[in-house]
């Protein structure tokens, strides 16, 4: 059995429910597709970012990108064989959302976007090195702990969204108090640790000769974690900057 991943798009059964192909998944192929996906995401983000600073109202685009990305993520998660067709579209949708979101934060706090991007990249590289050198190991207890924490965060965010529809705010989750900042730090750490589980998942899939299209699915899993981590980091930086 392939190890569990805290990333909800990657789990034990992802490879088990598919026949292995003659042209198997490789780590190199997954990396290439991850870079292609990231390039599409950045290109789309630049478009919505530029539109925002040219005076266009990109609020609708941001919401549309977020909703489309969420729907596509669900479809891809339940039908990994469609990843090779839908992941590029997902990257564009998320890029539009992130570009508009980043531009909004940049208007409030100059330079915050570059800071968030550099921190996100640095965290990714640090965890990749830690995983490759086995400084961090994706043991079963580690996987279960990160999965449980990730699920807990997802439930809290869902409750926050539902309560927000009725004008009720979850204490500390969105404010810049010391407790609120502490909560954001914990969420950033949990989001970052998902990379370790994603690396392990992709490595295991390649070792077991998973179908070639799973390279796109592996790239998709990495993008999900990357987007989540970036959003949490820019939110944390905004909280810190707002206290100045």
mmCIF file of C-alpha atoms in Angstrom:
data_model
loop_
_atom_site.group_PDB
_atom_site.id
_atom_site.type_symbol
_atom_site.label_atom_id
_atom_site.label_comp_id
_atom_site.label_asym_id
_atom_site.label_seq_id
_atom_site.Cartn_x
_atom_site.Cartn_y
_atom_site.Cartn_z
ATOM 1 C CA UNK A 1 0.000 0.000 0.000
ATOM 2 C CA UNK A 2 1.204 3.481 -0.874
ATOM 3 C CA UNK A 3 1.537 5.717 2.174
ATOM 4 C CA UNK A 4 -1.140 8.202 3.129
ATOM 5 C CA UNK A 5 -0.797 11.850 2.204
ATOM 6 C CA UNK A 6 -2.143 14.706 4.273
ATOM 7 C CA UNK A 7 -3.000 16.385 0.989
ATOM 8 C CA UNK A 8 -6.681 15.460 0.440
ATOM 9 C CA UNK A 9 -6.061 15.120 -3.305
ATOM 10 C CA UNK A 10 -3.532 12.323 -2.675
ATOM 11 C CA UNK A 11 -4.410 9.225 -0.679
ATOM 12 C CA UNK A 12 -3.830 5.495 -0.325
ATOM 13 C CA UNK A 13 -6.341 4.492 -2.979
ATOM 14 C CA UNK A 14 -5.267 6.915 -5.709
ATOM 15 C CA UNK A 15 -2.906 4.425 -7.321
ATOM 16 C CA UNK A 16 -4.646 1.263 -6.098
ATOM 17 C CA UNK A 17 -7.834 1.936 -8.040
ATOM 18 C CA UNK A 18 -6.038 2.170 -11.410
ATOM 19 C CA UNK A 19 -4.367 -0.412 -13.612
ATOM 20 C CA UNK A 20 -0.653 0.175 -13.998
ATOM 21 C CA UNK A 21 0.431 1.231 -17.473
ATOM 22 C CA UNK A 22 3.211 0.041 -19.757
ATOM 23 C CA UNK A 23 4.500 3.642 -19.811
ATOM 24 C CA UNK A 24 4.837 4.251 -16.071
ATOM 25 C CA UNK A 25 4.889 7.390 -13.998
ATOM 26 C CA UNK A 26 8.343 8.790 -13.211
ATOM 27 C CA UNK A 27 9.576 11.382 -10.732
ATOM 28 C CA UNK A 28 11.260 13.321 -13.543
ATOM 29 C CA UNK A 29 8.055 13.387 -15.552
ATOM 30 C CA UNK A 30 6.105 14.595 -12.536
ATOM 31 C CA UNK A 31 8.641 17.368 -11.911
ATOM 32 C CA UNK A 32 8.387 18.509 -15.546
ATOM 33 C CA UNK A 33 4.614 18.646 -15.368
ATOM 34 C CA UNK A 34 4.750 20.456 -12.032
ATOM 35 C CA UNK A 35 6.919 23.150 -13.647
ATOM 36 C CA UNK A 36 4.520 23.432 -16.588
ATOM 37 C CA UNK A 37 1.591 23.744 -14.215
ATOM 38 C CA UNK A 38 3.413 26.374 -12.163
ATOM 39 C CA UNK A 39 4.271 28.330 -15.335
ATOM 40 C CA UNK A 40 0.590 28.417 -16.327
ATOM 41 C CA UNK A 41 -0.394 29.501 -12.818
ATOM 42 C CA UNK A 42 2.150 32.336 -12.778
ATOM 43 C CA UNK A 43 1.163 33.503 -16.283
ATOM 44 C CA UNK A 44 -2.518 33.654 -15.307
ATOM 45 C CA UNK A 45 -1.627 35.440 -12.063
ATOM 46 C CA UNK A 46 0.313 38.079 -14.004
ATOM 47 C CA UNK A 47 -2.729 38.704 -16.191
ATOM 48 C CA UNK A 48 -5.143 39.344 -13.306
ATOM 49 C CA UNK A 49 -2.444 41.273 -11.401
ATOM 50 C CA UNK A 50 -1.891 43.562 -14.417
ATOM 51 C CA UNK A 51 -5.630 44.044 -14.921
ATOM 52 C CA UNK A 52 -6.022 45.063 -11.274
ATOM 53 C CA UNK A 53 -3.324 47.733 -11.463
ATOM 54 C CA UNK A 54 -4.697 48.956 -14.791
ATOM 55 C CA UNK A 55 -7.920 49.858 -13.026
ATOM 56 C CA UNK A 56 -10.084 46.853 -13.869
ATOM 57 C CA UNK A 57 -12.389 45.376 -11.251
ATOM 58 C CA UNK A 58 -11.082 41.826 -10.954
ATOM 59 C CA UNK A 59 -13.246 40.853 -7.985
ATOM 60 C CA UNK A 60 -15.518 38.756 -10.181
ATOM 61 C CA UNK A 61 -12.527 37.095 -11.833
ATOM 62 C CA UNK A 62 -11.018 36.270 -8.453
ATOM 63 C CA UNK A 63 -14.226 34.680 -7.198
ATOM 64 C CA UNK A 64 -14.749 32.870 -10.480
ATOM 65 C CA UNK A 65 -11.179 31.544 -10.431
ATOM 66 C CA UNK A 66 -11.519 30.346 -6.837
ATOM 67 C CA UNK A 67 -14.843 28.600 -7.504
ATOM 68 C CA UNK A 68 -13.645 27.065 -10.774
ATOM 69 C CA UNK A 69 -10.443 25.888 -9.099
ATOM 70 C CA UNK A 70 -12.397 24.260 -6.273
ATOM 71 C CA UNK A 71 -14.753 22.458 -8.664
ATOM 72 C CA UNK A 72 -11.900 21.298 -10.883
ATOM 73 C CA UNK A 73 -9.994 20.068 -7.827
ATOM 74 C CA UNK A 74 -12.967 17.927 -6.816
ATOM 75 C CA UNK A 75 -13.335 16.472 -10.317
ATOM 76 C CA UNK A 76 -9.615 15.717 -10.603
ATOM 77 C CA UNK A 77 -9.564 14.144 -7.137
ATOM 78 C CA UNK A 78 -12.357 11.723 -8.016
ATOM 79 C CA UNK A 79 -11.144 11.073 -11.575
ATOM 80 C CA UNK A 80 -7.323 11.200 -11.705
ATOM 81 C CA UNK A 81 -7.279 9.986 -15.319
ATOM 82 C CA UNK A 82 -8.708 13.384 -16.281
ATOM 83 C CA UNK A 83 -5.810 15.204 -14.629
ATOM 84 C CA UNK A 84 -3.813 15.477 -17.858
ATOM 85 C CA UNK A 85 -6.660 17.526 -19.366
ATOM 86 C CA UNK A 86 -7.942 19.439 -16.344
ATOM 87 C CA UNK A 87 -4.798 20.303 -14.383
ATOM 88 C CA UNK A 88 -3.719 23.027 -16.878
ATOM 89 C CA UNK A 89 -7.198 24.567 -16.606
ATOM 90 C CA UNK A 90 -7.007 24.325 -12.822
ATOM 91 C CA UNK A 91 -3.646 26.121 -12.862
ATOM 92 C CA UNK A 92 -5.084 28.992 -14.923
ATOM 93 C CA UNK A 93 -8.122 29.323 -12.637
ATOM 94 C CA UNK A 94 -5.981 29.351 -9.496
ATOM 95 C CA UNK A 95 -3.546 31.770 -11.119
ATOM 96 C CA UNK A 96 -6.312 34.260 -11.848
ATOM 97 C CA UNK A 97 -7.473 33.997 -8.243
ATOM 98 C CA UNK A 98 -3.975 34.333 -6.770
ATOM 99 C CA UNK A 99 -3.073 37.273 -9.026
ATOM 100 C CA UNK A 100 -6.118 39.261 -7.924
ATOM 101 C CA UNK A 101 -5.636 38.282 -4.276
ATOM 102 C CA UNK A 102 -1.957 39.223 -4.337
ATOM 103 C CA UNK A 103 -2.653 42.561 -6.019
ATOM 104 C CA UNK A 104 -5.200 43.408 -3.335
ATOM 105 C CA UNK A 105 -2.720 42.656 -0.545
ATOM 106 C CA UNK A 106 0.036 44.519 -2.420
ATOM 107 C CA UNK A 107 -2.132 47.647 -2.469
ATOM 108 C CA UNK A 108 -2.452 47.462 1.306
ATOM 109 C CA UNK A 109 1.109 46.389 2.122
ATOM 110 C CA UNK A 110 3.766 47.224 -0.450
ATOM 111 C CA UNK A 111 6.208 44.387 -1.144
ATOM 112 C CA UNK A 112 4.156 41.716 0.619
ATOM 113 C CA UNK A 113 3.666 39.640 -2.546
ATOM 114 C CA UNK A 114 7.384 39.232 -3.185
ATOM 115 C CA UNK A 115 7.964 38.394 0.465
ATOM 116 C CA UNK A 116 5.232 35.729 0.437
ATOM 117 C CA UNK A 117 6.493 34.238 -2.836
ATOM 118 C CA UNK A 118 10.106 34.055 -1.643
ATOM 119 C CA UNK A 119 9.117 32.496 1.675
ATOM 120 C CA UNK A 120 6.913 29.936 -0.090
ATOM 121 C CA UNK A 121 9.708 28.962 -2.485
ATOM 122 C CA UNK A 122 12.230 28.800 0.358
ATOM 123 C CA UNK A 123 9.968 26.544 2.426
ATOM 124 C CA UNK A 124 9.414 24.252 -0.555
ATOM 125 C CA UNK A 125 13.149 23.940 -1.250
ATOM 126 C CA UNK A 126 14.012 23.441 2.428
ATOM 127 C CA UNK A 127 11.468 20.638 2.824
ATOM 128 C CA UNK A 128 12.539 19.004 -0.431
ATOM 129 C CA UNK A 129 16.149 18.944 0.792
ATOM 130 C CA UNK A 130 15.062 17.682 4.209
ATOM 131 C CA UNK A 131 13.060 14.903 2.556
ATOM 132 C CA UNK A 132 15.804 13.880 0.108
ATOM 133 C CA UNK A 133 18.408 13.769 2.893
ATOM 134 C CA UNK A 134 15.944 11.898 5.133
ATOM 135 C CA UNK A 135 16.114 14.558 7.815
ATOM 136 C CA UNK A 136 12.321 14.289 7.753
ATOM 137 C CA UNK A 137 10.736 10.900 7.208
ATOM 138 C CA UNK A 138 7.134 10.313 6.187
ATOM 139 C CA UNK A 139 6.420 7.643 8.799
ATOM 140 C CA UNK A 140 2.899 6.373 9.335
ATOM 141 C CA UNK A 141 2.496 8.377 12.555
ATOM 142 C CA UNK A 142 3.804 11.490 10.794
ATOM 143 C CA UNK A 143 1.314 11.015 7.956
ATOM 144 C CA UNK A 144 -1.588 10.427 10.309
ATOM 145 C CA UNK A 145 -0.694 13.495 12.368
ATOM 146 C CA UNK A 146 -0.449 15.823 9.383
ATOM 147 C CA UNK A 147 -3.604 14.370 7.839
ATOM 148 C CA UNK A 148 -5.561 14.877 11.060
ATOM 149 C CA UNK A 149 -4.288 18.446 11.427
ATOM 150 C CA UNK A 150 -5.071 19.248 7.781
ATOM 151 C CA UNK A 151 -8.580 17.827 8.113
ATOM 152 C CA UNK A 152 -9.114 19.819 11.302
ATOM 153 C CA UNK A 153 -8.081 23.048 9.573
ATOM 154 C CA UNK A 154 -10.396 22.296 6.658
ATOM 155 C CA UNK A 155 -13.316 21.778 9.048
ATOM 156 C CA UNK A 156 -12.580 25.048 10.854
ATOM 157 C CA UNK A 157 -12.435 26.962 7.568
ATOM 158 C CA UNK A 158 -15.693 25.368 6.433
ATOM 159 C CA UNK A 159 -17.399 26.316 9.693
ATOM 160 C CA UNK A 160 -15.971 29.828 9.399
ATOM 161 C CA UNK A 161 -17.434 30.155 5.906
ATOM 162 C CA UNK A 162 -20.862 28.845 6.934
ATOM 163 C CA UNK A 163 -21.021 31.007 10.076
ATOM 164 C CA UNK A 164 -19.859 33.995 8.049
ATOM 165 C CA UNK A 165 -23.001 33.705 5.933
ATOM 166 C CA UNK A 166 -24.941 34.480 9.114
ATOM 167 C CA UNK A 167 -22.653 37.298 10.180
ATOM 168 C CA UNK A 168 -20.858 35.227 12.831
ATOM 169 C CA UNK A 169 -17.061 35.392 12.994
ATOM 170 C CA UNK A 170 -14.839 32.630 14.370
ATOM 171 C CA UNK A 171 -12.702 34.186 17.150
ATOM 172 C CA UNK A 172 -8.988 34.809 16.382
ATOM 173 C CA UNK A 173 -8.995 33.027 13.002
ATOM 174 C CA UNK A 174 -8.848 36.192 10.908
ATOM 175 C CA UNK A 175 -7.696 38.890 13.337
ATOM 176 C CA UNK A 176 -4.183 40.212 13.996
ATOM 177 C CA UNK A 177 -4.071 39.491 17.727
ATOM 178 C CA UNK A 178 -1.172 37.465 19.091
ATOM 179 C CA UNK A 179 -3.445 34.433 19.275
ATOM 180 C CA UNK A 180 -4.618 35.023 15.706
ATOM 181 C CA UNK A 181 -1.017 35.281 14.511
ATOM 182 C CA UNK A 182 -0.137 32.123 16.440
ATOM 183 C CA UNK A 183 -2.984 30.258 14.757
ATOM 184 C CA UNK A 184 -1.751 31.421 11.340
ATOM 185 C CA UNK A 185 1.782 30.228 12.150
ATOM 186 C CA UNK A 186 0.463 26.765 13.063
ATOM 187 C CA UNK A 187 -1.587 26.606 9.846
ATOM 188 C CA UNK A 188 1.464 27.616 7.776
ATOM 189 C CA UNK A 189 3.505 24.840 9.408
ATOM 190 C CA UNK A 190 0.831 22.220 8.721
ATOM 191 C CA UNK A 191 0.468 23.389 5.119
ATOM 192 C CA UNK A 192 4.245 23.179 4.642
ATOM 193 C CA UNK A 193 4.463 19.669 6.107
ATOM 194 C CA UNK A 194 2.043 18.477 3.448
ATOM 195 C CA UNK A 195 4.920 18.823 0.974
ATOM 196 C CA UNK A 196 6.761 15.993 2.733
ATOM 197 C CA UNK A 197 3.780 13.714 2.315
ATOM 198 C CA UNK A 198 3.372 14.755 -1.325
ATOM 199 C CA UNK A 199 7.024 13.962 -2.071
ATOM 200 C CA UNK A 200 6.634 10.557 -0.452
ATOM 201 C CA UNK A 201 3.427 9.860 -2.332
ATOM 202 C CA UNK A 202 4.932 10.744 -5.720
ATOM 203 C CA UNK A 203 8.088 8.742 -5.016
ATOM 204 C CA UNK A 204 6.028 5.708 -4.013
ATOM 205 C CA UNK A 205 3.880 5.976 -7.118
ATOM 206 C CA UNK A 206 6.923 6.096 -9.377
ATOM 207 C CA UNK A 207 8.474 3.102 -7.617
ATOM 208 C CA UNK A 208 5.305 1.068 -8.111
ATOM 209 C CA UNK A 209 4.995 1.991 -11.794
ATOM 210 C CA UNK A 210 1.744 3.957 -11.650
ATOM 211 C CA UNK A 211 0.127 5.006 -14.968
ATOM 212 C CA UNK A 212 1.772 7.844 -16.899
ATOM 213 C CA UNK A 213 -1.145 10.229 -16.453
ATOM 214 C CA UNK A 214 -0.563 10.111 -12.709
ATOM 215 C CA UNK A 215 2.369 12.452 -13.299
ATOM 216 C CA UNK A 216 -0.202 15.171 -13.916
ATOM 217 C CA UNK A 217 -2.052 14.105 -10.792
ATOM 218 C CA UNK A 218 1.139 14.282 -8.750
ATOM 219 C CA UNK A 219 1.838 17.757 -10.130
ATOM 220 C CA UNK A 220 -1.712 18.728 -9.225
ATOM 221 C CA UNK A 221 -1.209 17.595 -5.630
ATOM 222 C CA UNK A 222 1.928 19.704 -5.342
ATOM 223 C CA UNK A 223 0.100 22.751 -6.748
ATOM 224 C CA UNK A 224 -2.723 22.342 -4.247
ATOM 225 C CA UNK A 225 -0.240 22.441 -1.379
ATOM 226 C CA UNK A 226 1.755 25.284 -2.961
ATOM 227 C CA UNK A 227 -1.325 27.468 -3.432
ATOM 228 C CA UNK A 228 -2.542 26.787 0.104
ATOM 229 C CA UNK A 229 0.849 27.562 1.616
ATOM 230 C CA UNK A 230 1.229 30.805 -0.350
ATOM 231 C CA UNK A 231 -2.231 32.027 0.669
ATOM 232 C CA UNK A 232 -1.568 31.240 4.330
ATOM 233 C CA UNK A 233 1.831 32.934 4.252
ATOM 234 C CA UNK A 234 0.518 36.129 2.669
ATOM 235 C CA UNK A 235 -2.320 36.194 5.223
ATOM 236 C CA UNK A 236 0.176 35.775 8.058
ATOM 237 C CA UNK A 237 2.389 38.564 6.696
ATOM 238 C CA UNK A 238 -0.652 40.823 6.358
ATOM 239 C CA UNK A 239 -1.539 40.201 9.987
ATOM 240 C CA UNK A 240 1.991 41.072 11.074
ATOM 241 C CA UNK A 241 2.161 44.179 8.877
ATOM 242 C CA UNK A 242 -1.212 45.412 10.134
ATOM 243 C CA UNK A 243 0.200 45.579 13.677
ATOM 244 C CA UNK A 244 2.868 48.105 12.699
#
